XYZ file of C-alpha atoms in Angstrom:
491
model
C -15.127 -22.314 -3.005
C -17.629 -23.079 -0.825
C -21.093 -21.525 -0.052
C -22.520 -19.163 -1.888
C -19.927 -15.851 -3.277
C -20.243 -12.676 -0.794
C -21.034 -9.419 -2.714
C -21.132 -6.092 -1.601
C -24.576 -4.026 0.192
C -24.031 -1.763 -2.918
C -21.774 -0.343 -6.342
C -20.949 2.930 -2.828
C -20.598 -0.076 -1.046
C -17.497 -1.610 -3.291
C -16.066 2.207 -3.892
C -15.930 2.519 -0.395
C -14.586 -0.125 0.477
C -11.100 0.053 -2.531
C -11.203 3.602 -1.315
C -10.373 2.591 2.649
C -7.764 0.550 0.942
C -6.533 2.930 -1.035
C -6.838 5.924 1.803
C -4.662 4.749 4.660
C -1.592 5.135 5.899
C 0.375 4.353 2.141
C -1.062 7.979 2.111
C 0.204 9.481 5.098
C 2.967 7.062 6.207
C 4.372 6.163 2.867
C 3.921 9.223 0.250
C 5.093 11.583 2.564
C 8.423 9.693 3.298
C 9.220 8.181 -0.624
C 8.319 11.546 -1.588
C 11.177 14.021 1.573
C 13.650 11.273 -0.452
C 13.087 12.330 -4.095
C 13.008 15.559 -4.164
C 9.246 16.463 -2.335
C 8.862 18.720 -5.663
C 10.882 16.489 -8.424
C 8.714 13.486 -7.069
C 5.550 15.032 -8.346
C 5.343 15.011 -11.976
C 6.663 11.319 -11.981
C 3.866 10.757 -9.468
C 1.461 12.376 -11.943
C 2.460 10.929 -14.722
C 2.320 7.334 -13.225
C -0.650 7.527 -12.226
C -2.233 8.470 -16.120
C 0.096 6.112 -17.693
C 0.603 3.065 -14.818
C -1.597 3.254 -12.211
C -5.588 3.785 -13.684
C -4.902 1.072 -16.392
C -4.101 -0.863 -14.729
C -6.819 -0.175 -12.540
C -9.227 -0.684 -14.937
C -7.828 -3.927 -16.138
C -8.094 -5.584 -12.798
C -11.456 -4.414 -11.881
C -12.327 -6.117 -15.973
C -10.311 -9.427 -14.865
C -11.962 -9.602 -11.161
C -15.398 -8.767 -11.910
C -15.303 -10.990 -15.769
C -13.776 -14.174 -14.272
C -15.172 -13.894 -10.562
C -12.382 -14.879 -8.299
C -9.728 -13.818 -6.825
C -5.653 -13.053 -9.132
C -5.206 -17.118 -8.974
C -8.833 -18.223 -9.708
C -9.946 -15.080 -12.483
C -6.658 -15.538 -14.400
C -6.866 -18.847 -14.934
C -9.985 -19.420 -16.068
C -8.726 -16.304 -18.084
C -5.727 -18.594 -19.785
C -5.508 -20.992 -17.481
C -1.451 -21.196 -17.454
C -1.320 -17.387 -15.758
C -2.643 -19.445 -12.207
C 1.192 -18.709 -10.994
C 0.908 -15.300 -11.762
C -2.308 -15.050 -9.085
C 0.123 -17.260 -7.377
C 2.845 -14.330 -7.211
C 0.072 -11.720 -6.386
C -1.566 -13.806 -3.670
C 2.854 -14.267 -2.041
C 3.233 -10.274 -3.046
C -0.374 -9.759 -0.978
C 1.266 -11.997 2.360
C 4.113 -10.298 2.670
C 3.031 -6.715 2.296
C 0.110 -8.029 5.360
C 3.249 -9.235 7.484
C 5.160 -5.527 8.076
C 2.748 -3.344 7.042
C 0.659 -4.983 10.418
C 4.571 -3.893 11.941
C 3.630 -0.023 11.260
C 0.129 0.163 12.297
C 1.405 -0.534 15.516
C 3.346 2.001 15.815
C 0.091 4.509 15.099
C -1.581 2.520 18.024
C 1.523 3.197 20.182
C 1.672 6.750 19.169
C -2.190 7.387 19.427
C -2.446 6.369 23.386
C 1.886 9.050 23.099
C -0.575 11.473 22.392
C -1.668 11.708 26.312
C 0.068 14.061 28.008
C 2.455 14.350 24.405
C 5.393 12.103 25.827
C 7.184 11.629 22.805
C 8.761 15.412 23.776
C 10.622 18.248 21.681
C 12.700 15.665 20.176
C 10.652 13.469 18.040
C 12.906 11.938 15.806
C 15.468 11.312 19.401
C 11.633 8.942 20.707
C 10.625 7.734 17.290
C 13.724 5.416 16.783
C 15.485 5.696 20.276
C 12.942 5.295 23.167
C 9.820 4.207 21.119
C 11.453 0.776 18.292
C 15.225 0.626 20.104
C 16.707 0.701 17.595
C 19.640 -1.634 17.072
C 22.700 -1.481 15.032
C 22.504 -4.509 11.235
C 20.696 -6.487 12.620
C 19.848 -7.778 15.895
C 16.973 -9.890 16.743
C 16.457 -8.616 20.454
C 13.204 -8.712 21.709
C 11.277 -5.559 22.246
C 8.431 -6.378 24.327
C 6.112 -3.695 24.027
C 6.537 -3.820 19.911
C 5.026 -7.767 20.545
C 2.086 -6.252 22.034
C 1.251 -3.756 19.497
C 1.368 -6.038 17.335
C -0.915 -9.033 19.003
C -3.148 -5.993 19.381
C -3.140 -5.546 16.552
C -3.671 -8.673 14.043
C -6.561 -9.933 17.099
C -8.421 -6.587 15.309
C -7.433 -7.208 11.804
C -8.686 -11.387 12.082
C -11.738 -9.678 14.140
C -13.417 -7.915 11.195
C -11.961 -10.717 8.297
C -14.736 -13.025 10.727
C -16.867 -10.884 9.631
C -17.343 -11.252 6.302
C -17.339 -7.873 2.888
C -20.753 -6.527 4.644
C -20.583 -6.526 8.093
C -16.445 -6.967 8.357
C -14.470 -5.658 5.419
C -17.560 -2.802 4.211
C -18.953 -1.979 8.191
C -15.309 -1.457 8.946
C -14.802 1.382 5.289
C -18.171 3.215 6.521
C -17.524 4.256 9.596
C -13.823 5.699 9.844
C -12.949 7.013 7.105
C -15.298 9.681 7.410
C -14.083 9.979 10.415
C -10.281 9.586 9.086
C -10.686 12.248 6.350
C -12.560 15.383 8.760
C -9.528 14.629 12.143
C -7.442 14.843 9.012
C -8.329 17.843 7.387
C -8.382 19.658 10.417
C -4.086 18.527 10.795
C -3.304 19.807 7.629
C -4.888 24.069 8.340
C -3.527 23.092 11.664
C 0.204 22.161 10.172
C -0.555 25.508 6.979
C -0.876 28.132 10.614
C 2.630 27.158 11.351
C 5.561 29.592 11.354
C 7.323 27.962 7.687
C 5.523 26.411 6.977
C 5.450 28.304 3.260
C 9.450 26.786 2.870
C 7.984 23.622 3.400
C 5.465 23.827 0.502
C 7.860 25.594 -1.456
C 9.977 22.295 -0.962
C 6.923 19.681 -2.145
C 5.165 21.756 -4.397
C 8.437 23.136 -6.644
C 10.868 20.398 -9.247
C 14.325 20.367 -9.293
C 14.692 19.492 -12.748
C 17.788 17.856 -11.359
C 16.834 15.378 -9.528
C 14.086 14.395 -12.120
C 16.274 12.916 -14.147
C 17.704 10.461 -11.425
C 15.876 7.391 -12.457
C 15.538 6.694 -8.931
C 12.500 9.319 -9.583
C 10.453 7.333 -11.796
C 11.273 3.905 -10.189
C 10.148 5.260 -6.522
C 6.550 7.198 -8.025
C 5.882 3.631 -9.970
C 6.521 1.507 -7.346
C 4.009 3.543 -4.601
C 1.736 4.316 -7.253
C 0.916 0.579 -7.644
C 1.083 0.040 -3.598
C -1.013 3.463 -3.083
C -4.281 2.149 -5.773
C -3.850 -1.755 -4.797
C -3.112 -2.515 -7.814
C -0.508 -5.416 -9.603
C -0.861 -7.137 -6.308
C -5.065 -8.396 -6.543
C -6.876 -6.354 -4.043
C -9.241 -4.731 -6.809
C -9.291 -8.092 -9.142
C -10.413 -9.391 -5.642
C -12.662 -6.457 -4.712
C -14.368 -6.187 -8.215
C -15.357 -9.966 -8.451
C -17.570 -9.214 -5.182
C -19.100 -6.654 -7.140
C -22.676 -8.001 -8.342
C -22.933 -7.641 -12.518
C -24.355 -4.957 -13.462
C -21.775 -2.606 -12.295
C -20.528 1.036 -13.796
C -16.611 -0.084 -12.632
C -14.728 2.312 -14.689
C -16.619 5.382 -13.252
C -15.790 3.459 -10.022
C -12.497 2.999 -10.685
C -12.019 7.297 -11.553
C -13.198 7.945 -7.231
C -10.901 5.713 -6.375
C -8.343 7.363 -8.028
C -8.715 10.611 -7.866
C -9.730 10.102 -4.305
C -6.563 8.526 -3.487
C -4.617 11.209 -4.917
C -5.522 14.002 -4.312
C -5.911 12.219 -0.270
C -1.586 11.948 -0.370
C -1.546 15.012 -1.745
C -3.000 16.149 1.132
C -0.931 14.459 3.019
C 2.672 15.478 1.412
C 0.969 19.252 2.316
C 0.431 18.685 6.336
C 4.296 17.179 6.757
C 5.931 19.590 4.372
C 4.145 22.383 6.110
C 4.987 20.342 9.588
C 8.881 20.205 7.804
C 8.730 23.345 7.130
C 7.981 24.239 10.461
C 10.789 22.088 12.285
C 13.604 23.509 9.641
C 12.325 27.006 10.218
C 12.588 26.415 14.939
C 15.971 24.964 14.385
C 17.577 27.125 11.671
C 17.971 24.656 8.935
C 16.944 23.570 5.418
C 13.842 21.002 4.803
C 16.045 19.120 3.678
C 18.370 18.521 6.360
C 14.716 19.018 9.255
C 14.739 14.394 9.657
C 17.307 12.306 9.229
C 15.962 9.113 8.080
C 12.494 8.946 5.395
C 10.037 6.311 7.036
C 9.716 7.585 10.569
C 9.235 10.613 8.953
C 4.793 10.767 9.629
C 6.154 9.844 13.143
C 8.665 12.266 13.966
C 6.098 15.225 12.434
C 3.103 14.718 12.856
C 3.496 15.171 17.028
C 4.962 18.106 16.123
C 2.534 19.792 14.269
C -0.026 18.122 17.079
C 2.805 19.725 19.774
C 2.149 22.996 18.249
C -2.195 22.541 19.529
C -0.391 22.555 23.013
C -3.324 20.621 25.606
C -5.652 20.424 23.338
C -3.280 18.972 21.121
C -3.765 15.478 23.588
C -6.916 14.551 22.205
C -6.657 15.275 18.668
C -3.547 13.855 19.273
C -5.349 10.749 20.509
C -8.799 11.076 18.050
C -6.515 11.114 14.785
C -3.984 8.152 16.227
C -7.328 6.377 16.415
C -8.719 7.449 13.449
C -5.580 6.539 11.495
C -5.690 3.068 12.647
C -8.588 2.584 11.693
C -8.005 3.275 7.910
C -4.858 1.798 7.989
C -6.682 -1.849 9.432
C -8.991 -1.020 6.295
C -5.763 -1.383 4.572
C -4.637 -4.700 5.797
C -7.694 -6.106 5.868
C -7.696 -5.636 2.456
C -4.400 -6.902 1.373
C -5.368 -10.280 3.623
C -8.965 -10.656 1.100
C -6.484 -11.562 -1.560
C -4.658 -14.972 -0.648
C -8.126 -15.770 1.921
C -10.465 -15.184 -1.304
C -7.643 -16.832 -2.902
C -7.481 -20.061 -0.368
C -11.327 -20.367 -0.572
C -11.324 -20.245 -3.981
C -8.548 -22.741 -4.324
C -9.321 -24.916 -1.372
C -13.032 -24.935 -0.740
C -12.207 -23.190 2.453
C -14.590 -22.352 4.807
C -14.321 -18.087 5.418
C -13.631 -19.268 9.000
C -10.714 -21.787 7.941
C -9.135 -19.192 5.651
C -9.079 -16.041 7.896
C -7.781 -18.779 11.016
C -4.835 -20.028 8.688
C -4.017 -17.154 6.400
C -4.409 -14.831 8.685
C -3.742 -16.629 11.493
C -0.392 -17.551 10.513
C 1.182 -14.588 8.675
C 0.132 -12.746 12.664
C 2.404 -15.470 14.089
C 5.195 -14.167 11.394
C 4.588 -10.523 11.222
C 4.786 -10.307 15.291
C 7.860 -12.854 16.112
C 9.693 -10.736 12.782
C 8.667 -7.134 13.919
C 9.157 -6.796 18.025
C 12.922 -6.715 17.530
C 15.484 -3.751 17.388
C 15.395 -5.074 13.915
C 11.692 -3.860 13.312
C 12.971 -0.485 11.253
C 14.677 -1.693 8.670
C 13.025 -5.284 8.079
C 10.123 -3.316 7.281
C 12.006 -0.678 5.083
C 13.765 -2.952 3.274
C 11.352 -5.315 3.059
C 8.599 -2.263 1.714
C 11.576 -1.268 -1.186
C 11.651 -5.305 -3.060
C 8.417 -6.334 -2.271
C 7.380 -2.567 -4.404
C 9.418 -1.569 -6.002
C 10.003 -5.341 -7.828
C 7.464 -7.234 -6.467
C 4.729 -5.791 -7.223
C 5.900 -3.881 -10.270
C 6.510 -7.695 -11.809
C 3.877 -8.455 -11.416
C 1.925 -5.590 -13.022
C 3.464 -6.321 -15.545
C 3.603 -9.852 -16.322
C -0.449 -9.177 -16.063
C -0.531 -6.891 -18.798
C 2.019 -8.329 -21.163
C -0.228 -11.783 -19.975
C -3.428 -9.815 -20.911
C -2.066 -6.324 -24.452
C 0.719 -8.874 -26.019
C -0.067 -12.531 -26.260
C -3.627 -13.104 -25.338
C -4.445 -9.401 -27.553
C -8.378 -11.250 -28.190
C -9.161 -11.130 -24.467
C -7.727 -7.331 -24.091
C -11.408 -7.415 -26.416
C -13.083 -8.910 -24.899
C -12.913 -6.981 -21.427
C -13.056 -3.747 -22.418
C -16.009 -5.605 -24.580
C -16.872 -6.651 -20.503
C -16.821 -3.013 -19.222
C -17.943 -1.279 -21.321
C -21.445 -2.721 -21.360
C -22.418 -1.471 -17.969
C -20.236 1.747 -17.866
C -20.409 5.536 -17.758
C -17.031 5.966 -18.958
C -16.308 4.370 -22.285
C -12.986 2.576 -22.621
C -10.944 2.919 -26.525
C -8.067 2.915 -28.609
C -6.575 5.113 -25.579
C -6.973 2.642 -22.647
C -6.004 0.162 -25.516
C -2.381 1.903 -26.253
C -1.774 2.793 -22.843
C -1.346 -1.245 -21.917
C 0.073 -2.209 -25.114
C 2.801 0.496 -25.513
C 3.153 3.209 -22.689
C 2.414 0.459 -19.344
C 4.213 -2.258 -20.051
C 6.925 -0.099 -21.419
C 7.555 2.317 -18.645
C 7.596 -0.117 -16.610
C 9.986 -2.805 -18.230
C 12.180 0.574 -18.122
C 11.721 0.797 -13.891
C 12.508 -2.828 -13.317
C 15.028 -3.480 -15.298
C 16.405 -0.754 -13.512
C 15.675 -0.729 -10.263
C 17.114 -4.261 -10.080
C 20.000 -2.523 -12.056
C 20.027 -0.342 -9.673
C 19.999 -2.652 -6.709
C 22.367 -4.749 -8.072
C 25.289 -2.461 -8.809
C 24.845 -0.516 -5.128
C 22.513 -1.581 -3.181
C 19.465 -0.296 -1.044
C 20.418 2.485 1.130
C 23.327 1.740 3.428
C 22.654 -1.828 4.753
C 24.655 -4.556 5.015
C 25.195 -7.230 1.899
C 23.575 -9.770 4.690
C 20.245 -7.870 5.146
C 20.341 -6.760 1.795
C 19.326 -10.745 0.905
C 17.783 -12.256 3.274
C 14.822 -10.108 4.069
C 15.162 -8.392 0.193
C 15.622 -10.620 -2.522
C 14.937 -13.186 -0.418
C 11.104 -11.877 -0.018
C 11.579 -11.637 -4.458
C 12.714 -15.610 -4.656
C 9.484 -16.034 -1.104
C 7.076 -14.435 -4.418
C 8.361 -17.112 -7.503
C 7.821 -19.960 -4.608
C 4.257 -18.542 -4.057
C 3.936 -18.454 -7.648
C 4.999 -22.374 -8.423
C 4.794 -23.535 -5.263
C 0.940 -22.713 -4.323
C 0.108 -23.148 -7.375
C 0.724 -26.728 -7.684
C -2.270 -27.689 -4.541
C -5.459 -30.223 -5.747
C -8.090 -27.602 -6.815
C -10.230 -29.226 -4.318
C -13.399 -25.689 -5.194
């Protein structure tokens, strides 16, 4: 890589950036709707099991690989084991795809910042989101929606500005400013949602497990897929972020802080959303399960309801909340793009400016063209499902198998590397998780996911949409792993 490699200003800068990557739209937008679609309380137990059997063990592995081998996933895995560079490029490809659709959801949040003034969503927040704002069409519809295009342009301009600033002045500084603001505002919003009539019914739906639903494989699959997305593991972010750390850093202590902060915020988001759903059920005299039709737009349906309950003061609160949400989401988007930017810098010796311009610029063009159409919400839903449940999970599984099964001596080296500077020592328990529990869980989840998608498909989407935007993404990850590895190393 050209020039001296950047570092975080301190361990606290890394933790804030890592928490900023984890805490964002994934918690507020994705977790509640995944929980809602998978039975509410029935989802919480698999979620916690997934956190401790796969999320934390893999988080520590990502930290160890990135910190010891000092590079983005392709470089780090190549230094660990030369033939595994393709695995790093698989993860880079996954990160690029996530960035492309994640920006679309961010633009929705940005629009809602302005809709808060005068509470323009009115009484029927669901109709406003899908019909008035997204102008969702039937099937594949590539009709152009100008305001979606404009929102995406603004998002990509902002995120590229942060990326040009570099690790300290861009990524770290933006997290330090906006992450605390988001937490304060979001906490106030949750308190308000708990005061609404019917909130208790929503909380019961969130915290009461439906044991029958817990027997369904799809609930467990969703839990594992979401843990990786939420913790930013399995697709290169934490490998990349750890590579910017100074030699003597408490890796396990940092990891626990990040994981606990992420899950705490996520459960807080679930409380806020489900309390709002209880309120909506109370008003419409229906059950929580029947109060909205779709999951992916849940945050854009439930949160406006809470904001409207504040009366006239809801205007300013909504403006502040969605402003904070969009910037917190941008820090997550920055972290996803940082993976590919760092990878191309390492491989081709590009300057940071050149890497940001080419990688982020190309992603921006694809994102704005694809997600400013009448099918934007369809594309987000399908791409998100296949990317999380196959792309991330398979990348995580292969990274564990590589180290824990085929290169066992390397696992000992990584454990020793972490323990040298960390307050919490990794022992036999971590090894057992990585050798037996985590890969077994991921393999079962992966096989069940693929079997379900092949036999039943995803949702009610046509085979054409699933082939192009679902399985097409999986093919893209394979091509990325094969083709990008063949680039001539210029660093």
